[in-house]
Tab-separated table of C-alpha atoms and ligand atoms in Angstrom:
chain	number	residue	atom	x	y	z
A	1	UNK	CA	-4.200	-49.460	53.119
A	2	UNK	CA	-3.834	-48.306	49.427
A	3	UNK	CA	0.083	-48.537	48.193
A	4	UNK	CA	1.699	-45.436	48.373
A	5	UNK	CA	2.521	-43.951	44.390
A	6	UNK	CA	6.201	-44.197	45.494
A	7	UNK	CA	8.438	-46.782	45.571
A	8	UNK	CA	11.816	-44.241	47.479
A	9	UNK	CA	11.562	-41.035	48.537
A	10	UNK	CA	15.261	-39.283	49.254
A	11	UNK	CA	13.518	-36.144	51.588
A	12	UNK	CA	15.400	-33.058	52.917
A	13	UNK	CA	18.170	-33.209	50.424
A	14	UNK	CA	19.613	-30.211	48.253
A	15	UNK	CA	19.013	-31.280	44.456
A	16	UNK	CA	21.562	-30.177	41.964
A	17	UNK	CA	20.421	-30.854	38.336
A	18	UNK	CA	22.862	-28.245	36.347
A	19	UNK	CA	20.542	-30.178	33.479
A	20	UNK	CA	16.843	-28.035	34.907
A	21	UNK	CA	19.226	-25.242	36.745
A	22	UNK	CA	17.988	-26.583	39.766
A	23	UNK	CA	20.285	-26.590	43.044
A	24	UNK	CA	17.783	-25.672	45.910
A	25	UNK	CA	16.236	-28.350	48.855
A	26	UNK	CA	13.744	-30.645	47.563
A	27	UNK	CA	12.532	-33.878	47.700
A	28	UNK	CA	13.025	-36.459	45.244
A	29	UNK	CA	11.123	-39.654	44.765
A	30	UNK	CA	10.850	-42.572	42.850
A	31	UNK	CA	8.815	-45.103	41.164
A	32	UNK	CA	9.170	-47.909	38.680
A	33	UNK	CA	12.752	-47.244	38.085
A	34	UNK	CA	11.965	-44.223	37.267
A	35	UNK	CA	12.294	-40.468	38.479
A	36	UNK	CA	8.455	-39.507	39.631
A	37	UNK	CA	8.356	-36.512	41.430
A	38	UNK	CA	10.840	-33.589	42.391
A	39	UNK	CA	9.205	-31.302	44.910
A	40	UNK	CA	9.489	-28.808	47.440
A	41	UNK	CA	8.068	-31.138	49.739
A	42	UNK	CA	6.745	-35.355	49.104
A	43	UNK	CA	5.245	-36.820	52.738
A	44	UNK	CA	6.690	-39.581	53.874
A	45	UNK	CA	3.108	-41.995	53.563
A	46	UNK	CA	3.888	-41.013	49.907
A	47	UNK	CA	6.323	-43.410	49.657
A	48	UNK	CA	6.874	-47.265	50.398
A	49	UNK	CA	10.552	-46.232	51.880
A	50	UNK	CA	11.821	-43.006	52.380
A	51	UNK	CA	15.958	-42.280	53.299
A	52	UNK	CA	16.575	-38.700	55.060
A	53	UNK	CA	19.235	-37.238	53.154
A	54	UNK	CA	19.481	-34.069	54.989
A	55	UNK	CA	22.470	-31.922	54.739
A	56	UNK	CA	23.569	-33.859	51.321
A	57	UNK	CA	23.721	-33.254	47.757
A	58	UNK	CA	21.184	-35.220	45.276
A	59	UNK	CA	22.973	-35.507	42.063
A	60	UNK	CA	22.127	-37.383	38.989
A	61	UNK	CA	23.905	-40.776	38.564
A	62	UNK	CA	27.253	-40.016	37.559
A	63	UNK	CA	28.342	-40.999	34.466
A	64	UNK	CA	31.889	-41.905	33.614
A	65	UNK	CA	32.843	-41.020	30.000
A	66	UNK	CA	36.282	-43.310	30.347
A	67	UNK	CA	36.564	-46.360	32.568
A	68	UNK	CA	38.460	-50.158	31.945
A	69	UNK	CA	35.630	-52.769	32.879
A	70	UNK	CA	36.472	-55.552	30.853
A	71	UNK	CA	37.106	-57.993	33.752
A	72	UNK	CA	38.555	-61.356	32.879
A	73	UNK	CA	39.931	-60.233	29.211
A	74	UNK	CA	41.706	-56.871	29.819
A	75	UNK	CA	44.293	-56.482	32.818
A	76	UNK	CA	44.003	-52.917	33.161
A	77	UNK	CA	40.293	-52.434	34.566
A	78	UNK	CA	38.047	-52.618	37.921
A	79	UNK	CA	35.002	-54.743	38.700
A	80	UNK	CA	32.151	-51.908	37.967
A	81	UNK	CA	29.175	-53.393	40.157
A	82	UNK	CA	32.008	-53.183	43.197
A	83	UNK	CA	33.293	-49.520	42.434
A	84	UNK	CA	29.731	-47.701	41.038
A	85	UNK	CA	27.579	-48.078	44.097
A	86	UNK	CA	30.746	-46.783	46.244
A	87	UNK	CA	30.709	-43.631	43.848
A	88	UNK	CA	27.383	-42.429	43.106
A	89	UNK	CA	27.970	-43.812	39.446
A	90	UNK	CA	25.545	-45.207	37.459
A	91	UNK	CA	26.803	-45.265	33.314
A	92	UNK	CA	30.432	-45.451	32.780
A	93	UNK	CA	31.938	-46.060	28.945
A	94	UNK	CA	34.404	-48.975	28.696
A	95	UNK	CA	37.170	-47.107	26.213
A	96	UNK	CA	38.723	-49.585	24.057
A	97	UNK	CA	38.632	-52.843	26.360
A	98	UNK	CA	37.376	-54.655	23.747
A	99	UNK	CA	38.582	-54.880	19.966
A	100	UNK	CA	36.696	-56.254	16.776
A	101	UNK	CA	37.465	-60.221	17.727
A	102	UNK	CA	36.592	-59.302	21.779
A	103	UNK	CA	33.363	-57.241	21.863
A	104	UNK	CA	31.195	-59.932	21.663
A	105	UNK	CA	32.285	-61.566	25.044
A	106	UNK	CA	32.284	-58.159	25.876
A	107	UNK	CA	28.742	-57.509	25.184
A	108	UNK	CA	28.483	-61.072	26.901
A	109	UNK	CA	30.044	-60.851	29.684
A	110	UNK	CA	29.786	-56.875	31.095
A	111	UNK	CA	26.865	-55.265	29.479
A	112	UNK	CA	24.852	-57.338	30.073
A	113	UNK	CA	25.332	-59.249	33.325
A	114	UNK	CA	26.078	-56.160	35.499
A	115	UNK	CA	24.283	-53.409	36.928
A	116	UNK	CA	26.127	-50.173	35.816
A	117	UNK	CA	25.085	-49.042	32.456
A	118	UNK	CA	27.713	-49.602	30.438
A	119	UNK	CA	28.500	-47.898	26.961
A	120	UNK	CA	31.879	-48.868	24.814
A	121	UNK	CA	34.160	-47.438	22.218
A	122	UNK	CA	35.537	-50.216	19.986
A	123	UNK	CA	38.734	-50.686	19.925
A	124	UNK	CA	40.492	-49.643	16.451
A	125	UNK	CA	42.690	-53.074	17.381
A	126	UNK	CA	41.112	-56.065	17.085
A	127	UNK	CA	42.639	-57.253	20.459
A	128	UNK	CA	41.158	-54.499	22.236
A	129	UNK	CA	43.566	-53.817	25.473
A	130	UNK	CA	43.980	-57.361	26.182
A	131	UNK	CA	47.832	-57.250	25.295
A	132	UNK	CA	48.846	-54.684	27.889
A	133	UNK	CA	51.536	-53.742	28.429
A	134	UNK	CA	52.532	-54.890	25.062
A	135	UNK	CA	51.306	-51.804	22.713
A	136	UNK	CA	48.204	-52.960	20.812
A	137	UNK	CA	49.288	-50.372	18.002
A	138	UNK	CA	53.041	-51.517	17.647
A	139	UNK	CA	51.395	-54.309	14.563
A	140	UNK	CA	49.507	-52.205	12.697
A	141	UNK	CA	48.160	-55.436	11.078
A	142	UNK	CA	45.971	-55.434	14.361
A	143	UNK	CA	44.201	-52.216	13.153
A	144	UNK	CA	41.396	-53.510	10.829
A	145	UNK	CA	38.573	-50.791	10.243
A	146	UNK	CA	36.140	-53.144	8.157
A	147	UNK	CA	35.893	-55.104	11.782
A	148	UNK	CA	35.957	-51.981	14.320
A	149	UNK	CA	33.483	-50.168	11.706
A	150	UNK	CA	30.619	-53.659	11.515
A	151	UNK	CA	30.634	-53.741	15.335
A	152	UNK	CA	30.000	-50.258	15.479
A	153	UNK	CA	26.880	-50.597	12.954
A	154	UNK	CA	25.983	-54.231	14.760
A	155	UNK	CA	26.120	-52.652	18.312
A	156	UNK	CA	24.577	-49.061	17.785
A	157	UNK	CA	22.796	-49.233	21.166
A	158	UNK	CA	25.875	-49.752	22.998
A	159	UNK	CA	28.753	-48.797	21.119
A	160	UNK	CA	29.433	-44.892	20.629
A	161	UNK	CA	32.199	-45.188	18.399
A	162	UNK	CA	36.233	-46.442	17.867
A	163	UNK	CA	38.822	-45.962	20.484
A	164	UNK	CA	42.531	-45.683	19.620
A	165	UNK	CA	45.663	-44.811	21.558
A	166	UNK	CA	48.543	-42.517	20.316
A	167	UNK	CA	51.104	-43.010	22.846
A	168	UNK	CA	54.943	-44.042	21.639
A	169	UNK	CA	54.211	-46.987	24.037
A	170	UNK	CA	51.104	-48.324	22.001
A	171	UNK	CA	51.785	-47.292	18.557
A	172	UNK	CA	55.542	-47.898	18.266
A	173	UNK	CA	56.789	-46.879	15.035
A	174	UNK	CA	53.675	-46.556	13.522
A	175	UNK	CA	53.279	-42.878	13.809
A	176	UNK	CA	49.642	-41.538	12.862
A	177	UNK	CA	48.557	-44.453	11.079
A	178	UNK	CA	46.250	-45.858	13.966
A	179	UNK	CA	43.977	-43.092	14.153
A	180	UNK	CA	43.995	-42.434	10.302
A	181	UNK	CA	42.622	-46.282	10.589
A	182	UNK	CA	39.930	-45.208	13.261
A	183	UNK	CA	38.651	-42.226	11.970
A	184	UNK	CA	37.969	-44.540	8.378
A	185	UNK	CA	36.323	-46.873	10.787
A	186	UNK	CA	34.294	-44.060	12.103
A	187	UNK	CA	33.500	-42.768	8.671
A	188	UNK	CA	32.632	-45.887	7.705
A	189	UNK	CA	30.126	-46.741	10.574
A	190	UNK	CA	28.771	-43.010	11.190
A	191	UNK	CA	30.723	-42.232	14.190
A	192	UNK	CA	32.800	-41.101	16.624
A	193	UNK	CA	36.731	-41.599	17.685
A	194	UNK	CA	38.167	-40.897	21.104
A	195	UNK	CA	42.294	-40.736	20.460
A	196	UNK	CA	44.159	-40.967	23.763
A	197	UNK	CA	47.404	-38.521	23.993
A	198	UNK	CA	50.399	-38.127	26.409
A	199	UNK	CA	53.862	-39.098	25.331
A	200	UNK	CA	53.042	-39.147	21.536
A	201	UNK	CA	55.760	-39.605	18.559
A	202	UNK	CA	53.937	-36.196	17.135
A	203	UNK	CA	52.866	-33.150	18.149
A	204	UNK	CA	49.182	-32.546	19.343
A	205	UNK	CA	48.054	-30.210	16.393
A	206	UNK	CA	48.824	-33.122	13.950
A	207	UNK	CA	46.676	-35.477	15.889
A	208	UNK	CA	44.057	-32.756	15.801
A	209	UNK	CA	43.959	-31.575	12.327
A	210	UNK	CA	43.026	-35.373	11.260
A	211	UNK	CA	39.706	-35.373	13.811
A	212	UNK	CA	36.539	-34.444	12.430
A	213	UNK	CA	33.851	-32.821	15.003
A	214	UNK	CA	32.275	-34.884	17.986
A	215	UNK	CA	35.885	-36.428	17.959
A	216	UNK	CA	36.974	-36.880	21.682
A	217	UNK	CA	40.307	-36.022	22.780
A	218	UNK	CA	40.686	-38.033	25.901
A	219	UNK	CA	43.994	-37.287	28.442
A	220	UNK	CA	43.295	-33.497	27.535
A	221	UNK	CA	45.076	-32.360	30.771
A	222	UNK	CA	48.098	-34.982	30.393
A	223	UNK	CA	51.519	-33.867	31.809
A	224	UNK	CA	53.941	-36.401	29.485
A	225	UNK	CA	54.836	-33.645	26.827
A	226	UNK	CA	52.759	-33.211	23.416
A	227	UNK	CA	50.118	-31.904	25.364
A	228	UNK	CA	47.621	-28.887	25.447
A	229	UNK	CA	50.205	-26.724	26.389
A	230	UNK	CA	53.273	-24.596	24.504
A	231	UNK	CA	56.770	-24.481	26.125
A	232	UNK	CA	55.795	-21.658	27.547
A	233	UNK	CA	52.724	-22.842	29.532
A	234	UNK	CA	50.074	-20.679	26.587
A	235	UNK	CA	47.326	-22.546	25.186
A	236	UNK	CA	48.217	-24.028	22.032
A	237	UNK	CA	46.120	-21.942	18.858
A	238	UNK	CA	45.551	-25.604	17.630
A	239	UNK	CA	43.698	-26.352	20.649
A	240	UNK	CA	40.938	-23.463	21.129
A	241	UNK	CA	40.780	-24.087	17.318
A	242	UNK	CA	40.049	-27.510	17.351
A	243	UNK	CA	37.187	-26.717	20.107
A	244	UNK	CA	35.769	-23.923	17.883
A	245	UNK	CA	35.264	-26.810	15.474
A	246	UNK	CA	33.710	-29.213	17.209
A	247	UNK	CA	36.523	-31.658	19.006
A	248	UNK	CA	35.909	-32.491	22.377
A	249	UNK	CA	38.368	-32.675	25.401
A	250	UNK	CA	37.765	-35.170	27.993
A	251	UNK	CA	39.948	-35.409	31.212
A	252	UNK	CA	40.943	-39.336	31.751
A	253	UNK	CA	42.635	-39.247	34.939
A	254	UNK	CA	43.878	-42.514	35.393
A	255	UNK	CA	47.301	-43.157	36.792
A	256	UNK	CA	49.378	-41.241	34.444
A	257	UNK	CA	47.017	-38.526	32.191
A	258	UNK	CA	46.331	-35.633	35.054
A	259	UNK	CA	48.595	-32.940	35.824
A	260	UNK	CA	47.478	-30.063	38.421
A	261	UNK	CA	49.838	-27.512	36.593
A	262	UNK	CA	48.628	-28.328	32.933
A	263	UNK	CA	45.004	-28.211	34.041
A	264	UNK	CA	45.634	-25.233	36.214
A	265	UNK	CA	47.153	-23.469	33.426
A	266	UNK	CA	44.353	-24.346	30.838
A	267	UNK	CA	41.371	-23.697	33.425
A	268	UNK	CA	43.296	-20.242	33.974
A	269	UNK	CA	43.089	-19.635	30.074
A	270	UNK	CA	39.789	-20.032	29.607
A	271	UNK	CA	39.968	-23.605	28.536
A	272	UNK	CA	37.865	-26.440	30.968
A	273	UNK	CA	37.412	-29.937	29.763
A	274	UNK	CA	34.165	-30.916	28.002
A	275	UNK	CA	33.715	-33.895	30.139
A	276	UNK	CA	35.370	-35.042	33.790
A	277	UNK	CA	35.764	-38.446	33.879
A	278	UNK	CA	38.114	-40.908	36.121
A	279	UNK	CA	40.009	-43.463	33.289
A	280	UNK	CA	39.560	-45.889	36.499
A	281	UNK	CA	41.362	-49.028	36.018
A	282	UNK	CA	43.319	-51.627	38.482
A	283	UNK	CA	46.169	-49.202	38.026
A	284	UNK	CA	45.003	-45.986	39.552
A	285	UNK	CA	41.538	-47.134	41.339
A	286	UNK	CA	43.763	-47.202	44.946
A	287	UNK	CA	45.396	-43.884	44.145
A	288	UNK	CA	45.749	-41.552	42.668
A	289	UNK	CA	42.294	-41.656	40.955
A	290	UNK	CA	40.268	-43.053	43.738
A	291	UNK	CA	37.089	-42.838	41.898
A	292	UNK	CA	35.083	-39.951	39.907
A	293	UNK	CA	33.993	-38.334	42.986
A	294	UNK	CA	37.575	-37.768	43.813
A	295	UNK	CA	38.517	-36.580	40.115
A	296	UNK	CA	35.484	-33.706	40.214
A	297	UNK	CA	36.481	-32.768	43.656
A	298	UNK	CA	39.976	-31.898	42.074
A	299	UNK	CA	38.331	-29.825	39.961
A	300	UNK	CA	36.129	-28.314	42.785
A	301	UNK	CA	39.765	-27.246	44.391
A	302	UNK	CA	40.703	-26.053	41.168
A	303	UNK	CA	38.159	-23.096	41.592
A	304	UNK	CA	35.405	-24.935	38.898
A	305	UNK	CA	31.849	-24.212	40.410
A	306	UNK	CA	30.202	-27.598	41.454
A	307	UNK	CA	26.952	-27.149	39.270
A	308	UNK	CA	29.510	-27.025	36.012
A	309	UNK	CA	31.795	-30.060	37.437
A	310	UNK	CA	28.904	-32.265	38.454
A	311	UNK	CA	27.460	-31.318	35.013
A	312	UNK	CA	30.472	-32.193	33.237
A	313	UNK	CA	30.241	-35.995	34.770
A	314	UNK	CA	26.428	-36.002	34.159
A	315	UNK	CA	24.525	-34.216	31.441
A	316	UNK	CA	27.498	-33.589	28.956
A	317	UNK	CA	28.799	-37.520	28.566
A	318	UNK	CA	24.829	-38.237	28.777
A	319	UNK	CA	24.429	-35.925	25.970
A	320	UNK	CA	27.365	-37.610	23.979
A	321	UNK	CA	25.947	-41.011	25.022
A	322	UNK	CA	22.660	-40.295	23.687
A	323	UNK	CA	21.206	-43.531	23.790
A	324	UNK	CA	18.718	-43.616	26.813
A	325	UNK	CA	16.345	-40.633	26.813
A	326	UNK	CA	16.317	-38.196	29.818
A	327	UNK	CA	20.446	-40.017	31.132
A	328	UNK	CA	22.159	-37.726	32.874
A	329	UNK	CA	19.377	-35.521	34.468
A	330	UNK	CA	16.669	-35.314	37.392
A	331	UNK	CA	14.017	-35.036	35.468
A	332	UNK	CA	10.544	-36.393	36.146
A	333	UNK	CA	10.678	-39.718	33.557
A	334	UNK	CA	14.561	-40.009	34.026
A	335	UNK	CA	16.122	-43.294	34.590
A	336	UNK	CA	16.142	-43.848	38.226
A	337	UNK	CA	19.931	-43.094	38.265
A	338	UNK	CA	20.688	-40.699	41.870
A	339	UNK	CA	24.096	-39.876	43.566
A	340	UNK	CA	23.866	-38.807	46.954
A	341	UNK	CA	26.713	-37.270	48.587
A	342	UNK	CA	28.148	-35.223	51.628
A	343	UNK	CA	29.846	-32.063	50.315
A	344	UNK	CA	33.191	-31.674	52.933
A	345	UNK	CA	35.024	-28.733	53.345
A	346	UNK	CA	37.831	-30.077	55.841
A	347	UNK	CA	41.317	-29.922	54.670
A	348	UNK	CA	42.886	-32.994	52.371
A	349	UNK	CA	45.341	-33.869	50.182
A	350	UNK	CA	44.886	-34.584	46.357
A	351	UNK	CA	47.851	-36.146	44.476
A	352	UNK	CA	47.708	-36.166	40.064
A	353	UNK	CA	49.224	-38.594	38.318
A	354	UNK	CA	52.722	-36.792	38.201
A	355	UNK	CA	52.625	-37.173	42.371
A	356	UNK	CA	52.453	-33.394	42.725
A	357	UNK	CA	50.123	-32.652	45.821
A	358	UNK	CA	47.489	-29.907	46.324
A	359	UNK	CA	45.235	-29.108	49.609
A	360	UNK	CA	42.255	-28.089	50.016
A	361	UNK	CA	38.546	-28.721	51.187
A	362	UNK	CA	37.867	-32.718	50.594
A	363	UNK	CA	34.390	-31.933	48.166
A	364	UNK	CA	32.086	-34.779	47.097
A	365	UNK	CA	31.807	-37.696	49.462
A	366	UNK	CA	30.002	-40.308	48.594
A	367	UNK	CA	26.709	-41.320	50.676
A	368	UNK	CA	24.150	-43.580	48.560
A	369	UNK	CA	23.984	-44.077	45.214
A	370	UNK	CA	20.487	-44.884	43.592
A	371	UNK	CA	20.338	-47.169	39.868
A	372	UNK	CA	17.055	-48.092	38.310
A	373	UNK	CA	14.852	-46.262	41.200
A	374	UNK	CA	16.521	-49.027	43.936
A	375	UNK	CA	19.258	-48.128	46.656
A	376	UNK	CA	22.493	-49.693	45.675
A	377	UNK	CA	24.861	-51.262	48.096
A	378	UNK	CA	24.589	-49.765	51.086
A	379	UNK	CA	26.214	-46.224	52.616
A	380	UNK	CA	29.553	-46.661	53.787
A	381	UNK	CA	32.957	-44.965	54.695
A	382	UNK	CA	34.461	-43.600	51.221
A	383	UNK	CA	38.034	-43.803	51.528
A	384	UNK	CA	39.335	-40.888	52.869
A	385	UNK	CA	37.070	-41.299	55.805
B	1	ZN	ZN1	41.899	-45.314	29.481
């Protein structure tokens, strides 16, 4: 009997691919690690296995624009190969793990020997995040752009750009001076900086007016003060400016950078994040991040349409990534990255960072998750199950 052209059919399914418009039943199959077919209908002798995905969703990989993967050098960060499959993510971007004097183990180490894709801001510290919870900003000495700018230009195929954080905690008295040295890293190597806020010695519209566009603001919805937000809960002008121009706002859960009344208040005003993305490390992947699933399902509750929130953690950071043709979408010559999930609508409890609570239908469970045109793990209970 002649081999059948595909290697995995996932039949009966609902597609969503906000990158095509597509969000209608079809089937989706697979070959060579690659997407091969999405149609109305693939028989099953089509396909050396085939998984009956009825009733799910059939999502792109998800891809996680801030994660902490640097296992072994950085205490702050989860085992990837472990957390992906239970997720439906594929990509994640390790922001700032690594420094000048650490990427190479990095590169070593993570990118290469696991199975997530994995993409990395350098660290505008030459320690990366391996000092935590010692602030890797409070010696400025640390902050060398010559280094964080050559393994930008050395690493171009994996590294998107330099990572700093402007928190009181990591900069000490150093004010502004860390991300003035990352964005002359950035100029000097052609790219981009992501600045963490929350709990900075300035106010936001000083970190903004030094960011140039494609600049990523990560922590956008941060409740620790010198945020998004006025006094009196408005949009600051600084912020819808800084979008007008380019800067992009990312959401970086994590275990202290999401608060439901700063996010409800922006979503209200017009303002959603460019990117969703979970900030999972060892200090927030048991709660209250969870995973990315769990951080788009917030914004599911929050009243954001799940074609825009599942693009937000799949074409949009794929689009930023830019490094792999076709990441981030269903379409036929994609990377073999799925997510499969049940969509729930029974009642649960989400918790932010702050500890505030908010109920509501339970959203994006995750059922299989697909890398390089193979199943992955195996389906099993998410958490809340
Ligand atoms: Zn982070």
């Amino acid at each position: 009997m002649a081999r059948p052209p595909y290697d995995l059919v996932l039949s009966g399914g609902t597609v969503l691919d906000p990158s095509q418009g597509i969000q209608e039943r079809r089937d989706l199959a697979l070959a060579d690690g690659r997407i091969a077919a999405v149609e109305r209908t693939i028989g099953a002798d089509q396909s050396l296995q085939v998984l009956d995905v009825s009733g799910l969703l059939v999502t792109p990989g998800l891809v996680d624009m801030h994660a902490h993967v640097y296992v072994g050098v950085c205490p702050l960060v989860v085992p990837i190969d472990e957390i992906a499959p239970a997720s439906g993510v594929t990509t994640v971007v390790s922001t700032g793990d690594a420094g000048a004097h650490t990427f190479g183990g990095f590169r070593k180490l993570i990118v290469n020997q696991v199975r997530t894709r994995v993409y990395a801001f350098v660290h505008i510290s030459t320690i990366g995040l391996t000092g935590w919870e010692v602030g890797e900003m409070r010696n400025i000495d640390y902050a060398d752009p010559d280094k964080a700018a050559r393994v930008v230009r050395e690493n171009r195929d994996i590294c998107l750009g330099v990572k700093v954080r402007q928190g009181r905690q990591m900069v000490g008295s150093n004010g502004l001076d860390p991300l003035r040295r990352a964005i002359e890293a950035a100029e000097m190597s052609g790219s981009s900086v992501m600045v963490h806020i929350g709990d900075a010695p300035e106010p936001l519209p000083q970190v903004l007016s030094l960011l140039r566009p494609g600049d990523i603001v990560t922590h956008c919805f941060t409740g620790q003060g010198k945020g998004i937000l006025a006094e009196d809960g408005s949009l600051l002008p600084e912020v819808r400016q800084a979008r007008a121009d380019g800067i992009l706002f990312d959401v970086g859960h994590g275990m202290g950078s999401f608060d439901f009344r700063v996010s409800e208040a922006a979503l209200a005003q017009g303002f959603p994040p460019d990117f969703i993305s979970s900030d999972l490390h060892s200090g927030c992947v048991n709660g209250p991040t969870f995973d990315l699933p769990t951080t788009i399902s917030k914004f599911l509750l929050l009243g954001m349409p799940l074609a825009e929130a599942i693009r937000l953690a799949t074409a949009a950071p794929a689009a930023i990534i830019d490094r792999e043709p076709l990441l981030g979408t269903l379409q036929v010559g994609a990377p073999g990255d799925v997510a499969v999930f049940a969509v729930a609508d029974d009642e649960t409890s989400f918790v932010d960072a702050m500890g505030q609570v908010r109920t509501g239908p339970r959203g994006l469970v995750p059922r299989h998750t697909v890398t390089r045109g193979r199943l992955w793990g195996r389906p099993y209970p998410h958490p809340y199950l």
